[in-house]
XYZ file of C-alpha atoms in Angstrom:
202
model
C 24.145 244.390 46.233
C 23.530 241.936 49.122
C 26.040 241.642 51.858
C 26.512 238.485 53.917
C 26.138 240.345 57.064
C 22.547 241.328 56.098
C 21.634 237.718 55.626
C 22.745 236.922 59.084
C 20.804 239.763 60.594
C 17.574 238.655 58.787
C 18.270 235.007 60.040
C 18.702 236.266 63.637
C 15.456 238.319 63.446
C 13.575 235.280 62.126
C 14.797 233.067 64.971
C 13.951 235.792 67.455
C 10.306 235.965 65.955
C 9.927 232.275 66.141
C 11.038 232.139 69.769
C 8.394 235.036 70.575
C 5.851 233.150 68.749
C 6.471 229.869 70.622
C 6.530 231.794 73.935
C 3.235 233.343 73.022
C 1.703 230.012 72.033
C 2.943 228.267 75.530
C 1.328 231.207 77.441
C -1.902 230.953 75.477
C -1.957 227.145 75.863
C -1.355 227.548 79.640
C -4.157 230.127 79.915
C -6.692 227.886 78.126
C -5.725 224.993 80.260
C -6.047 226.921 83.486
C -9.438 228.231 82.172
C -10.639 224.760 81.361
C -9.590 223.432 84.733
C -11.310 226.246 86.682
C -14.474 225.693 84.754
C -14.137 221.923 85.501
C -13.417 222.595 89.189
C -16.472 224.969 89.412
C -18.681 222.303 87.703
C -17.484 219.638 90.174
C -18.025 222.001 93.156
C -21.502 222.810 92.000
C -22.308 219.075 91.476
C -20.920 218.365 94.987
C -23.039 221.165 96.441
C -26.220 219.627 94.696
C -25.458 216.338 96.346
C -24.788 217.924 99.632
C -28.325 219.564 99.636
C -29.848 216.379 98.639
C -28.161 214.641 101.522
C -29.231 217.287 103.981
C -32.862 216.946 102.735
C -32.716 213.145 103.421
C -31.530 213.624 106.960
C -34.567 215.876 107.570
C -36.909 213.353 105.756
C -35.537 210.599 108.115
C -36.386 212.812 111.163
C -39.847 213.321 109.815
C -40.061 209.609 109.387
C -39.173 208.986 112.987
C -41.414 211.692 114.379
C -44.447 211.756 112.127
C -45.027 208.062 111.210
C -48.862 207.395 110.880
C -50.286 206.726 114.377
C -51.182 203.165 114.631
C -49.129 202.050 111.758
C -46.528 199.426 111.905
C -43.816 202.087 111.026
C -44.925 204.228 113.985
C -44.675 201.061 116.415
C -41.108 200.673 115.391
C -40.290 204.105 116.648
C -42.235 203.815 119.871
C -40.092 204.469 123.170
C -38.130 201.528 124.019
C -38.997 199.402 120.917
C -36.501 197.504 118.769
C -39.091 195.888 116.646
C -38.286 196.045 113.025
C -34.584 197.014 113.431
C -33.009 194.075 111.488
C -29.277 192.949 111.199
C -28.176 194.173 107.865
C -31.078 196.582 107.563
C -34.717 195.823 106.335
C -34.319 195.406 102.620
C -37.731 195.107 101.044
C -39.296 198.173 99.316
C -42.476 199.338 101.032
C -41.891 196.849 104.043
C -42.513 198.815 107.318
C -38.900 197.914 108.481
C -37.287 199.027 105.355
C -33.967 201.003 106.062
C -34.011 200.157 109.805
C -30.958 198.649 111.070
C -29.981 196.934 114.367
C -27.010 198.036 116.111
C -23.880 195.943 115.431
C -21.801 195.399 118.507
C -18.026 195.804 118.318
C -15.858 194.314 116.667
C -18.635 194.070 113.991
C -18.949 196.629 111.131
C -21.651 199.108 111.637
C -24.511 199.169 109.221
C -23.752 202.680 107.898
C -20.345 201.274 106.894
C -21.562 198.006 105.520
C -24.524 199.357 103.699
C -24.195 200.217 99.915
C -26.252 203.351 100.034
C -25.954 203.967 96.452
C -27.602 200.706 95.371
C -31.157 200.389 94.706
C -31.290 196.995 96.809
C -29.333 198.232 99.725
C -32.179 198.449 102.039
C -32.066 202.287 102.249
C -35.144 204.409 102.215
C -35.677 206.511 99.207
C -36.525 210.098 100.030
C -40.347 210.561 100.698
C -41.208 206.769 100.868
C -42.671 206.970 104.300
C -43.440 210.755 104.647
C -44.922 211.473 101.141
C -42.387 214.213 100.441
C -41.237 214.767 96.869
C -38.036 215.699 95.312
C -37.521 216.590 91.669
C -34.699 214.666 90.105
C -33.141 213.346 87.005
C -32.831 216.311 84.718
C -30.795 219.567 84.348
C -29.230 220.845 87.566
C -31.439 218.449 89.620
C -29.835 215.356 91.447
C -29.540 212.490 89.313
C -31.904 210.541 91.635
C -33.611 211.151 94.903
C -31.420 210.845 98.158
C -31.595 207.808 100.411
C -31.152 206.920 104.213
C -30.800 204.341 106.861
C -31.704 204.552 110.498
C -29.659 202.518 113.145
C -31.083 202.072 116.601
C -28.679 203.135 119.314
C -29.040 202.748 123.111
C -29.805 205.882 125.143
C -29.798 206.192 128.966
C -30.176 209.335 130.961
C -28.215 209.496 134.215
C -30.642 209.387 137.151
C -33.628 208.530 134.973
C -36.355 206.325 136.584
C -35.759 202.755 135.506
C -39.454 202.072 135.382
C -39.848 204.738 132.673
C -39.548 203.312 129.044
C -36.180 204.120 127.658
C -35.798 206.806 124.923
C -34.508 205.625 121.638
C -31.541 207.214 120.058
C -30.897 206.893 116.298
C -28.066 207.154 113.852
C -29.164 208.446 110.605
C -26.965 208.060 107.522
C -27.920 209.608 104.220
C -26.496 209.832 100.762
C -27.201 212.588 98.224
C -26.490 212.499 94.552
C -25.373 215.259 92.220
C -26.350 215.757 88.602
C -24.020 212.798 87.942
C -24.846 209.622 89.875
C -21.195 209.211 90.590
C -21.046 212.408 92.665
C -22.214 211.391 96.139
C -22.154 213.196 99.462
C -22.747 211.024 102.676
C -23.914 212.771 105.768
C -24.670 211.433 109.226
C -26.583 212.789 112.360
C -27.796 211.426 115.684
C -31.449 211.951 116.476
C -33.428 211.313 119.683
C -37.231 211.094 119.232
C -38.983 213.641 121.443
C -40.906 212.244 124.359
C -43.675 213.921 126.306
C -42.273 215.405 129.416
C -38.568 214.617 128.477
C -36.183 217.087 127.116
């Protein structure tokens, strides 16, 4: 014989079980979401690191460009002590042109070239990695950068205190580079200042 109290007990037990199941489902869903977010964060950080390494490589390539341009070439003449030849307002924009990626200094209150240049665009006047040094960087597949990094070089004034005015002035350069991750939308921009070594000057 069934008693009304037993029905109420079974009903209460069922409600308790349902609450426990809902709680377990919420915890499981939270754990899955946390795991997915952690995986996404790790993937984004890995992609950013790839872009960072590419940008660092572009800075080094720009330094080689400044120091090691083919002697007697138009590119080497542009990096000669005291030379401002080839450094154009808005940066040299033609691919393969000796002045490609070389930017004249913009006086205040103008916008510096590194801020106005669209380094991520193919037609921004930036130099693609290896253009003038012959270096190569694999890109476009797997865990490689989506595309090679790029850089621009701005000419900056440099004067040493007490330096003989008859000596040709040293040139000081601001290099700005962009590196890409495995996705072209992942970008890291780095900047360095570089002074070309001159015989007898440290």
